[in-house]
Every structure is written in C-alpha cells, then in structure tokens.
Amino acid sequence: EGEQNPEMSLAFMLNILEERWNTHVRFYTGDIGENAEDFSHSVEPGEVALIENIRFHKGEKKNDPDFAKALASMGDIFVNDAFSAAHRAHASTEGIAHHLPSAAGLLMEEELSALNSALGTPKKPVAAIAGGSKISTKLGVLNNLVEKVDYLILGGGMANTFLFAQGADVGGSLCEKDMVDEALTIIEKAKQSGCEILLPEEMVTVTELSLNAPNENTPSTAIPSDRMAVDISAKSCEQILEKIKDCKTIVWNGPLGVFEIRPFDNGTNMLAQTVAERTQKGEYISIAGGGDTVSALDNAGALNDFSYISTAGGAFLEWMEGKTLPGVAALMKD
C-alpha cells in the first residue's frame, strides 16, 4: 500500500525460484527509476531478476504514468500473466503496457479463452449457477447474466431475497428485504431476455445453525418464523438438474448453502458432482470461479472434473458483470 512491509516481501521466493529454475536470481529492493534501470542492465544472460513487491511503491496503485514509465525502462517486453489482477488499473498491470510491446501470458490466454467459451461465444443452452449470501454484492453480475444465459439458478441467501420479493414467507432466513425492488427488476429483465430464473422449491431448514443441527425439508415459500433456510434440498437439486440436463455450458459462482457447516453442503455437493459427471461425459462445458466457489467445489470432490476453474476472484466477478478489465484492455491496444 505504498509502504514497506516485511511480511509482504518477496524475499522468500528467491530460494524457491533458484531451485525451480536452476539459475541465479537477483533481487532488487531499491527505488523504481534510474537505479532500477541500471540494475536491469547489469543482469547477465541466463540470470533472472526479481523486483521487490511493487505494492511497496505509492505509484503502483495510483497507476502513476511516470512510475509506469520507470517500470517499463527495466525491460524490453511486457508479459502479463496475472488474470487475477486484471481488474485493477495499476501501473504494473495497465500503465506499463503503454510503454512496451505487450502480450498475454499462457495462463492469461487460457483464462480468457475459457471465459469467452462460457459467456462470449458459448455453446447453448447456457445455465449460470449463482449463489452466495447477498444480491447487493452481485447486482452487476445478475443483471448481466439474465441477458446472456438461458437459465439462472439462484441459491444461498440470494434465493431467499428473490423468493421474498415474490411474496414468499422466508422465516428467519438470511434475506435482504431492502433489495426487493432490485430483485423484481432483475426478474422482469429476465422475462424480457428469455432467461428462466430457477429458484429452489424446497429448502433445508433449521432452528439453530450448528454442526449436524436437526433439520427438515420445508417449502421455500412457507418457512416458519422460527426456522431458517441453510441449503437447498435434494428434491430441489433434482428439479434443477432435470431442467438443465440439455444445457451445453455451465457457469458457476457461489455456493448454494452454508457449505462450511455439514450437512448443509449436501445441496452444493449434489449439484457440483452431477455437473462434474456430465462434464466428464462430454455433455457440459463447465466454468467456475471465485474463492468460495472453488472451496465449495473442492469440498464436493468435483474441482478437478470441471472444464475450467478460474484463478481469479474479483476479476472473475467483474468479467461476469460484463465489465472491461483494464489489465486485459491494455494488452489489446494498437
């Protein structure tokens, strides 16, 4: 954040890189400017130069043009392989590309190709699975998805808000009651776009959230005030899976229940395992991303059987919103 922080130093990488690459790695910890340029020119053929954490410099997050130019003076070509940081317009992700011939790295290329196959030019029909606790943090995502997919499956707290907006009793479930208008707007937008929103018809509910808490299946529109929804039921999973069985592309972001507490990971597990199985049979192209999503799929034992798992969190979400990613746009300049 513009200041030195020993805990964030890249010094620990030196031995790792030297061992992996079997070559000498030189470490630069000084200012970015003339000294840095001189340092880069002193690097011998076959050597590797590692620059200290670029966030230690104030010009990085500000995308300061002079700082970006100074960074560029240290090299001849810029290769960006950090898709996970592509949503940030920083000097090392965006600014530097205006001063050097630039290209996407292999991982960046792989990410962009996979994401394009999911929402850019996907095989149809397309289903998006969107979970998580709040629609307020994913309004952009939901508004973009309903214009691009054939089915939008909602789970987690988001589903409760959409159910409540349509007159359902959600009991003590997590619900953003102040987001009713936004939910109704998305529902109407989906109708106009030909996107069918799939909400769970039945929920797993508890009176108190704890490990292995007593639970029962409850209609999602009539949850008693002393109960809360913590997962989608097996019946709801079966209904969703039947609905999307003929889809060709699946995009997944967010768990469908409180997957961190068993057995309320069952709904997410059942859907994830079936999507993974269909992917392995060649029926689906499946793309997933986001920290909680990756953890949930890993918990389900399905992580390695999806077509592609994005390395990104924020960049993946902004891509799902349809936003231009500065780090990618900079590579596409004339």
Tab-separated table of N, CA and C in Angstrom, residues 149-269:
chain	number	residue	atom	x	y	z
A	149	VAL	N	-27.731	-15.730	-20.505
A	149	VAL	CA	-27.917	-17.161	-20.273
A	149	VAL	C	-29.379	-17.549	-20.453
A	150	ASP	N	-29.592	-18.842	-20.608
A	150	ASP	CA	-30.953	-19.355	-20.776
A	150	ASP	C	-31.602	-19.687	-19.440
A	151	TYR	N	-30.762	-20.104	-18.476
A	151	TYR	CA	-31.262	-20.418	-17.137
A	151	TYR	C	-30.353	-19.774	-16.099
A	152	LEU	N	-30.951	-19.179	-15.082
A	152	LEU	CA	-30.195	-18.631	-13.961
A	152	LEU	C	-30.673	-19.319	-12.695
A	153	ILE	N	-29.814	-20.155	-12.119
A	153	ILE	CA	-30.140	-20.881	-10.887
A	153	ILE	C	-29.632	-20.079	-9.705
A	154	LEU	N	-30.510	-19.775	-8.770
A	154	LEU	CA	-30.132	-18.983	-7.604
A	154	LEU	C	-30.194	-19.830	-6.343
A	155	GLY	N	-29.190	-19.669	-5.490
A	155	GLY	CA	-29.152	-20.374	-4.213
A	155	GLY	C	-28.601	-19.475	-3.137
A	156	GLY	N	-28.446	-20.025	-1.946
A	156	GLY	CA	-27.928	-19.236	-0.838
A	156	GLY	C	-28.896	-18.149	-0.418
A	157	GLY	N	-28.372	-17.146	0.282
A	157	GLY	CA	-29.212	-16.044	0.744
A	157	GLY	C	-29.852	-15.279	-0.394
A	158	MET	N	-29.199	-15.266	-1.555
A	158	MET	CA	-29.768	-14.558	-2.711
A	158	MET	C	-31.132	-15.119	-3.086
A	159	ALA	N	-31.260	-16.431	-3.035
A	159	ALA	CA	-32.534	-17.058	-3.392
A	159	ALA	C	-33.638	-16.592	-2.451
A	160	ASN	N	-33.314	-16.457	-1.161
A	160	ASN	CA	-34.318	-16.013	-0.193
A	160	ASN	C	-34.844	-14.625	-0.534
A	161	THR	N	-33.950	-13.739	-0.946
A	161	THR	CA	-34.360	-12.377	-1.288
A	161	THR	C	-35.295	-12.379	-2.493
A	162	PHE	N	-34.996	-13.191	-3.495
A	162	PHE	CA	-35.865	-13.277	-4.674
A	162	PHE	C	-37.213	-13.902	-4.316
A	163	LEU	N	-37.194	-14.901	-3.457
A	163	LEU	CA	-38.449	-15.521	-3.015
A	163	LEU	C	-39.295	-14.527	-2.230
A	164	PHE	N	-38.663	-13.811	-1.310
A	164	PHE	CA	-39.362	-12.808	-0.502
A	164	PHE	C	-39.968	-11.724	-1.393
A	165	ALA	N	-39.239	-11.324	-2.412
A	165	ALA	CA	-39.718	-10.276	-3.324
A	165	ALA	C	-40.996	-10.693	-4.040
A	166	GLN	N	-41.203	-12.017	-4.163
A	166	GLN	CA	-42.393	-12.527	-4.845
A	166	GLN	C	-43.469	-12.987	-3.863
A	167	GLY	N	-43.323	-12.558	-2.603
A	167	GLY	CA	-44.369	-12.805	-1.619
A	167	GLY	C	-44.192	-14.019	-0.740
A	168	ALA	N	-43.056	-14.693	-0.817
A	168	ALA	CA	-42.828	-15.890	-0.005
A	168	ALA	C	-42.528	-15.532	1.445
A	169	ASP	N	-42.904	-16.438	2.354
A	169	ASP	CA	-42.504	-16.324	3.759
A	169	ASP	C	-41.166	-17.045	3.906
A	170	VAL	N	-40.115	-16.304	4.222
A	170	VAL	CA	-38.786	-16.914	4.319
A	170	VAL	C	-38.357	-17.108	5.769
A	171	GLY	N	-39.268	-16.855	6.720
A	171	GLY	CA	-38.973	-17.083	8.129
A	171	GLY	C	-37.783	-16.282	8.609
A	172	GLY	N	-36.895	-16.965	9.341
A	172	GLY	CA	-35.707	-16.293	9.875
A	172	GLY	C	-34.498	-16.402	8.966
A	173	SER	N	-34.726	-16.749	7.706
A	173	SER	CA	-33.624	-16.934	6.751
A	173	SER	C	-32.935	-15.613	6.429
A	174	LEU	N	-31.672	-15.716	6.065
A	174	LEU	CA	-30.932	-14.547	5.598
A	174	LEU	C	-31.639	-13.984	4.372
A	175	CYS	N	-31.978	-12.695	4.425
A	175	CYS	CA	-32.752	-12.087	3.352
A	175	CYS	C	-32.527	-10.582	3.357
A	176	GLU	N	-32.234	-10.024	2.193
A	176	GLU	CA	-32.070	-8.570	2.069
A	176	GLU	C	-33.415	-7.952	1.670
A	177	LYS	N	-34.207	-7.634	2.662
A	177	LYS	CA	-35.551	-7.127	2.384
A	177	LYS	C	-35.537	-5.749	1.739
A	178	ASP	N	-34.431	-5.045	1.888
A	178	ASP	CA	-34.330	-3.724	1.257
A	178	ASP	C	-33.925	-3.815	-0.213
A	179	MET	N	-33.752	-5.036	-0.709
A	179	MET	CA	-33.354	-5.223	-2.109
A	179	MET	C	-34.492	-5.793	-2.956
A	180	VAL	N	-35.716	-5.681	-2.458
A	180	VAL	CA	-36.872	-6.235	-3.164
A	180	VAL	C	-37.036	-5.617	-4.550
A	181	ASP	N	-36.950	-4.302	-4.630
A	181	ASP	CA	-37.138	-3.636	-5.927
A	181	ASP	C	-36.095	-4.104	-6.937
A	182	GLU	N	-34.852	-4.236	-6.474
A	182	GLU	CA	-33.784	-4.689	-7.364
A	182	GLU	C	-34.040	-6.114	-7.849
A	183	ALA	N	-34.515	-6.965	-6.930
A	183	ALA	CA	-34.812	-8.350	-7.302
A	183	ALA	C	-35.931	-8.406	-8.344
A	184	LEU	N	-36.975	-7.612	-8.134
A	184	LEU	CA	-38.095	-7.596	-9.077
A	184	LEU	C	-37.665	-7.060	-10.443
A	185	THR	N	-36.772	-6.088	-10.434
A	185	THR	CA	-36.252	-5.548	-11.698
A	185	THR	C	-35.500	-6.622	-12.473
A	186	ILE	N	-34.705	-7.411	-11.757
A	186	ILE	CA	-33.946	-8.491	-12.404
A	186	ILE	C	-34.890	-9.564	-12.935
A	187	ILE	N	-35.938	-9.871	-12.179
A	187	ILE	CA	-36.926	-10.861	-12.618
A	187	ILE	C	-37.594	-10.406	-13.915
A	188	GLU	N	-37.968	-9.135	-13.969
A	188	GLU	CA	-38.614	-8.595	-15.170
A	188	GLU	C	-37.642	-8.573	-16.351
A	189	LYS	N	-36.415	-8.209	-16.077
A	189	LYS	CA	-35.389	-8.172	-17.122
A	189	LYS	C	-35.159	-9.574	-17.686
A	190	ALA	N	-35.189	-10.570	-16.807
A	190	ALA	CA	-35.005	-11.957	-17.243
A	190	ALA	C	-36.139	-12.388	-18.168
A	191	LYS	N	-37.362	-12.007	-17.818
A	191	LYS	CA	-38.517	-12.357	-18.657
A	191	LYS	C	-38.365	-11.764	-20.051
A	192	GLN	N	-37.942	-10.512	-20.106
A	192	GLN	CA	-37.791	-9.832	-21.392
A	192	GLN	C	-36.662	-10.437	-22.225
A	193	SER	N	-35.660	-10.995	-21.539
A	193	SER	CA	-34.500	-11.555	-22.239
A	193	SER	C	-34.657	-13.037	-22.563
A	194	GLY	N	-35.740	-13.640	-22.082
A	194	GLY	CA	-35.940	-15.065	-22.327
A	194	GLY	C	-35.116	-15.957	-21.422
A	195	CYS	N	-34.710	-15.415	-20.275
A	195	CYS	CA	-33.946	-16.189	-19.288
A	195	CYS	C	-34.893	-16.683	-18.199
A	196	GLU	N	-34.850	-17.966	-17.920
A	196	GLU	CA	-35.701	-18.535	-16.869
A	196	GLU	C	-34.922	-18.599	-15.556
A	197	ILE	N	-35.428	-17.902	-14.546
A	197	ILE	CA	-34.798	-17.938	-13.225
A	197	ILE	C	-35.339	-19.139	-12.462
A	198	LEU	N	-34.430	-19.993	-11.995
A	198	LEU	CA	-34.818	-21.189	-11.245
A	198	LEU	C	-34.512	-20.983	-9.770
A	199	LEU	N	-35.557	-20.985	-8.962
A	199	LEU	CA	-35.416	-20.854	-7.514
A	199	LEU	C	-35.771	-22.183	-6.857
A	200	PRO	N	-35.122	-22.535	-5.746
A	200	PRO	CA	-35.427	-23.799	-5.067
A	200	PRO	C	-36.876	-23.820	-4.578
A	201	GLU	N	-37.569	-24.910	-4.845
A	201	GLU	CA	-38.942	-25.045	-4.360
A	201	GLU	C	-38.980	-25.552	-2.927
A	202	GLU	N	-37.878	-26.157	-2.504
A	202	GLU	CA	-37.816	-26.721	-1.152
A	202	GLU	C	-36.439	-26.447	-0.562
A	203	MET	N	-36.433	-26.082	0.722
A	203	MET	CA	-35.188	-25.763	1.411
A	203	MET	C	-34.965	-26.698	2.595
A	204	VAL	N	-33.706	-26.852	2.963
A	204	VAL	CA	-33.349	-27.497	4.226
A	204	VAL	C	-33.337	-26.389	5.273
A	205	THR	N	-34.121	-26.561	6.345
A	205	THR	CA	-34.226	-25.503	7.355
A	205	THR	C	-33.860	-26.020	8.748
A	206	VAL	N	-33.423	-25.088	9.591
A	206	VAL	CA	-33.054	-25.401	10.980
A	206	VAL	C	-33.583	-24.295	11.882
A	207	THR	N	-33.617	-24.589	13.185
A	207	THR	CA	-33.966	-23.544	14.153
A	207	THR	C	-32.711	-22.858	14.670
A	208	GLU	N	-31.589	-23.576	14.583
A	208	GLU	CA	-30.312	-23.016	15.018
A	208	GLU	C	-29.206	-23.590	14.138
A	209	LEU	N	-28.329	-22.718	13.669
A	209	LEU	CA	-27.276	-23.154	12.759
A	209	LEU	C	-26.063	-23.649	13.528
A	210	SER	N	-25.797	-24.963	13.420
A	210	SER	CA	-24.627	-25.562	14.065
A	210	SER	C	-24.317	-26.878	13.360
A	211	LEU	N	-23.149	-27.430	13.636
A	211	LEU	CA	-22.730	-28.675	13.009
A	211	LEU	C	-23.732	-29.782	13.301
A	212	ASN	N	-24.214	-30.437	12.234
A	212	ASN	CA	-25.161	-31.554	12.342
A	212	ASN	C	-26.439	-31.183	13.088
A	213	ALA	N	-26.856	-29.919	12.982
A	213	ALA	CA	-28.088	-29.476	13.641
A	213	ALA	C	-29.286	-30.236	13.074
A	214	PRO	N	-30.280	-30.559	13.923
A	214	PRO	CA	-31.502	-31.194	13.427
A	214	PRO	C	-32.112	-30.322	12.328
A	215	ASN	N	-32.552	-30.948	11.250
A	215	ASN	CA	-33.064	-30.163	10.122
A	215	ASN	C	-34.218	-30.881	9.457
A	216	GLU	N	-34.947	-30.142	8.666
A	216	GLU	CA	-36.049	-30.738	7.919
A	216	GLU	C	-36.239	-29.988	6.605
A	217	ASN	N	-36.891	-30.639	5.668
A	217	ASN	CA	-37.188	-30.004	4.386
A	217	ASN	C	-38.476	-29.196	4.506
A	218	THR	N	-38.442	-27.982	3.987
A	218	THR	CA	-39.558	-27.053	4.120
A	218	THR	C	-39.816	-26.374	2.783
A	219	PRO	N	-41.102	-26.223	2.393
A	219	PRO	CA	-41.385	-25.473	1.160
A	219	PRO	C	-40.746	-24.083	1.240
A	220	SER	N	-40.089	-23.674	0.187
A	220	SER	CA	-39.330	-22.420	0.234
A	220	SER	C	-40.208	-21.185	0.355
A	221	THR	N	-41.495	-21.328	0.074
A	221	THR	CA	-42.401	-20.177	0.151
A	221	THR	C	-43.141	-20.095	1.482
A	222	ALA	N	-42.908	-21.067	2.368
A	222	ALA	CA	-43.649	-21.086	3.639
A	222	ALA	C	-42.748	-21.559	4.774
A	223	ILE	N	-41.682	-20.821	5.016
A	223	ILE	CA	-40.753	-21.170	6.093
A	223	ILE	C	-41.216	-20.495	7.384
A	224	PRO	N	-41.444	-21.264	8.454
A	224	PRO	CA	-41.909	-20.679	9.719
A	224	PRO	C	-40.923	-19.644	10.269
A	225	SER	N	-41.428	-18.748	11.077
A	225	SER	CA	-40.613	-17.641	11.592
A	225	SER	C	-39.468	-18.114	12.480
A	226	ASP	N	-39.603	-19.315	13.076
A	226	ASP	CA	-38.548	-19.806	13.962
A	226	ASP	C	-37.531	-20.695	13.237
A	227	ARG	N	-37.629	-20.748	11.897
A	227	ARG	CA	-36.705	-21.584	11.136
A	227	ARG	C	-35.994	-20.745	10.074
A	228	MET	N	-34.832	-21.231	9.658
A	228	MET	CA	-34.073	-20.533	8.610
A	228	MET	C	-33.584	-21.527	7.573
A	229	ALA	N	-33.553	-21.083	6.322
A	229	ALA	CA	-33.048	-21.920	5.233
A	229	ALA	C	-31.526	-21.897	5.244
A	230	VAL	N	-30.916	-23.089	5.146
A	230	VAL	CA	-29.449	-23.180	5.164
A	230	VAL	C	-28.892	-23.959	3.968
A	231	ASP	N	-29.794	-24.521	3.156
A	231	ASP	CA	-29.348	-25.294	1.997
A	231	ASP	C	-30.553	-25.553	1.109
A	232	ILE	N	-30.300	-25.972	-0.135
A	232	ILE	CA	-31.397	-26.431	-0.976
A	232	ILE	C	-31.523	-27.941	-0.786
A	233	SER	N	-32.733	-28.441	-0.886
A	233	SER	CA	-32.971	-29.862	-0.616
A	233	SER	C	-32.592	-30.724	-1.815
A	234	ALA	N	-32.547	-32.036	-1.574
A	234	ALA	CA	-32.250	-32.984	-2.658
A	234	ALA	C	-33.324	-32.904	-3.741
A	235	LYS	N	-34.568	-32.695	-3.316
A	235	LYS	CA	-35.667	-32.570	-4.282
A	235	LYS	C	-35.446	-31.365	-5.195
A	236	SER	N	-35.043	-30.243	-4.606
A	236	SER	CA	-34.774	-29.041	-5.407
A	236	SER	C	-33.617	-29.283	-6.373
A	237	CYS	N	-32.588	-29.971	-5.890
A	237	CYS	CA	-31.442	-30.295	-6.754
A	237	CYS	C	-31.878	-31.118	-7.954
A	238	GLU	N	-32.693	-32.126	-7.694
A	238	GLU	CA	-33.163	-32.997	-8.774
A	238	GLU	C	-33.963	-32.207	-9.804
A	239	GLN	N	-34.801	-31.283	-9.314
A	239	GLN	CA	-35.609	-30.467	-10.226
A	239	GLN	C	-34.721	-29.573	-11.097
A	240	ILE	N	-33.713	-28.978	-10.479
A	240	ILE	CA	-32.789	-28.101	-11.215
A	240	ILE	C	-32.001	-28.902	-12.244
A	241	LEU	N	-31.488	-30.049	-11.823
A	241	LEU	CA	-30.678	-30.875	-12.723
A	241	LEU	C	-31.489	-31.388	-13.905
A	242	GLU	N	-32.746	-31.675	-13.680
A	242	GLU	CA	-33.624	-32.101	-14.770
A	242	GLU	C	-33.832	-30.947	-15.758
A	243	LYS	N	-33.988	-29.752	-15.205
A	243	LYS	CA	-34.253	-28.571	-16.033
A	243	LYS	C	-33.070	-28.236	-16.941
A	244	ILE	N	-31.850	-28.437	-16.424
A	244	ILE	CA	-30.662	-28.020	-17.191
A	244	ILE	C	-29.945	-29.197	-17.862
A	245	LYS	N	-30.606	-30.342	-17.937
A	245	LYS	CA	-29.934	-31.545	-18.454
A	245	LYS	C	-29.498	-31.395	-19.912
A	246	ASP	N	-30.209	-30.559	-20.682
A	246	ASP	CA	-29.872	-30.402	-22.096
A	246	ASP	C	-28.979	-29.196	-22.364
A	247	CYS	N	-28.540	-28.531	-21.299
A	247	CYS	CA	-27.635	-27.394	-21.481
A	247	CYS	C	-26.278	-27.879	-21.989
A	248	LYS	N	-25.545	-26.972	-22.601
A	248	LYS	CA	-24.209	-27.291	-23.114
A	248	LYS	C	-23.106	-26.597	-22.313
A	249	THR	N	-23.452	-25.452	-21.698
A	249	THR	CA	-22.460	-24.667	-20.964
A	249	THR	C	-22.994	-24.313	-19.581
A	250	ILE	N	-22.144	-24.496	-18.558
A	250	ILE	CA	-22.496	-24.156	-17.178
A	250	ILE	C	-21.461	-23.175	-16.636
A	251	VAL	N	-21.934	-22.061	-16.082
A	251	VAL	CA	-21.062	-21.081	-15.427
A	251	VAL	C	-21.468	-21.028	-13.960
A	252	TRP	N	-20.498	-21.182	-13.052
A	252	TRP	CA	-20.835	-21.300	-11.622
A	252	TRP	C	-20.053	-20.291	-10.789
A	253	ASN	N	-20.798	-19.543	-9.956
A	253	ASN	CA	-20.161	-18.658	-8.982
A	253	ASN	C	-20.996	-18.608	-7.715
A	254	GLY	N	-20.454	-19.149	-6.641
A	254	GLY	CA	-21.106	-19.061	-5.338
A	254	GLY	C	-21.769	-20.352	-4.899
A	255	PRO	N	-21.643	-20.703	-3.604
A	255	PRO	CA	-22.282	-21.909	-3.060
A	255	PRO	C	-23.783	-21.723	-2.896
A	256	LEU	N	-24.503	-22.836	-2.791
A	256	LEU	CA	-25.964	-22.801	-2.718
A	256	LEU	C	-26.493	-22.934	-1.300
A	257	GLY	N	-25.589	-23.089	-0.341
A	257	GLY	CA	-25.994	-23.197	1.052
A	257	GLY	C	-24.812	-22.894	1.947
A	258	VAL	N	-25.003	-23.137	3.243
A	258	VAL	CA	-23.921	-22.900	4.207
A	258	VAL	C	-22.986	-24.111	4.149
A	259	PHE	N	-22.224	-24.205	3.061
A	259	PHE	CA	-21.452	-25.420	2.789
A	259	PHE	C	-20.340	-25.659	3.799
A	260	GLU	N	-19.956	-24.619	4.544
A	260	GLU	CA	-18.880	-24.775	5.522
A	260	GLU	C	-19.305	-25.622	6.727
A	261	ILE	N	-20.628	-25.759	6.921
A	261	ILE	CA	-21.149	-26.496	8.080
A	261	ILE	C	-21.952	-27.702	7.589
A	262	ARG	N	-21.472	-28.885	7.889
A	262	ARG	CA	-22.174	-30.094	7.467
A	262	ARG	C	-23.400	-30.335	8.337
A	263	PRO	N	-24.454	-30.913	7.743
A	263	PRO	CA	-24.567	-31.449	6.385
A	263	PRO	C	-25.130	-30.447	5.369
A	264	PHE	N	-24.947	-29.163	5.634
A	264	PHE	CA	-25.582	-28.156	4.785
A	264	PHE	C	-24.761	-27.832	3.535
A	265	ASP	N	-23.832	-28.748	3.254
A	265	ASP	CA	-23.103	-28.716	1.981
A	265	ASP	C	-23.705	-29.693	0.977
A	266	ASN	N	-24.740	-30.437	1.410
A	266	ASN	CA	-25.281	-31.503	0.557
A	266	ASN	C	-25.816	-30.989	-0.777
A	267	GLY	N	-26.539	-29.867	-0.750
A	267	GLY	CA	-27.115	-29.334	-1.979
A	267	GLY	C	-26.047	-28.926	-2.973
A	268	THR	N	-25.071	-28.152	-2.492
A	268	THR	CA	-23.962	-27.743	-3.352
A	268	THR	C	-23.214	-28.969	-3.867
A	269	ASN	N	-22.981	-29.946	-2.973
A	269	ASN	CA	-22.251	-31.160	-3.361
A	269	ASN	C	-22.974	-31.933	-4.460
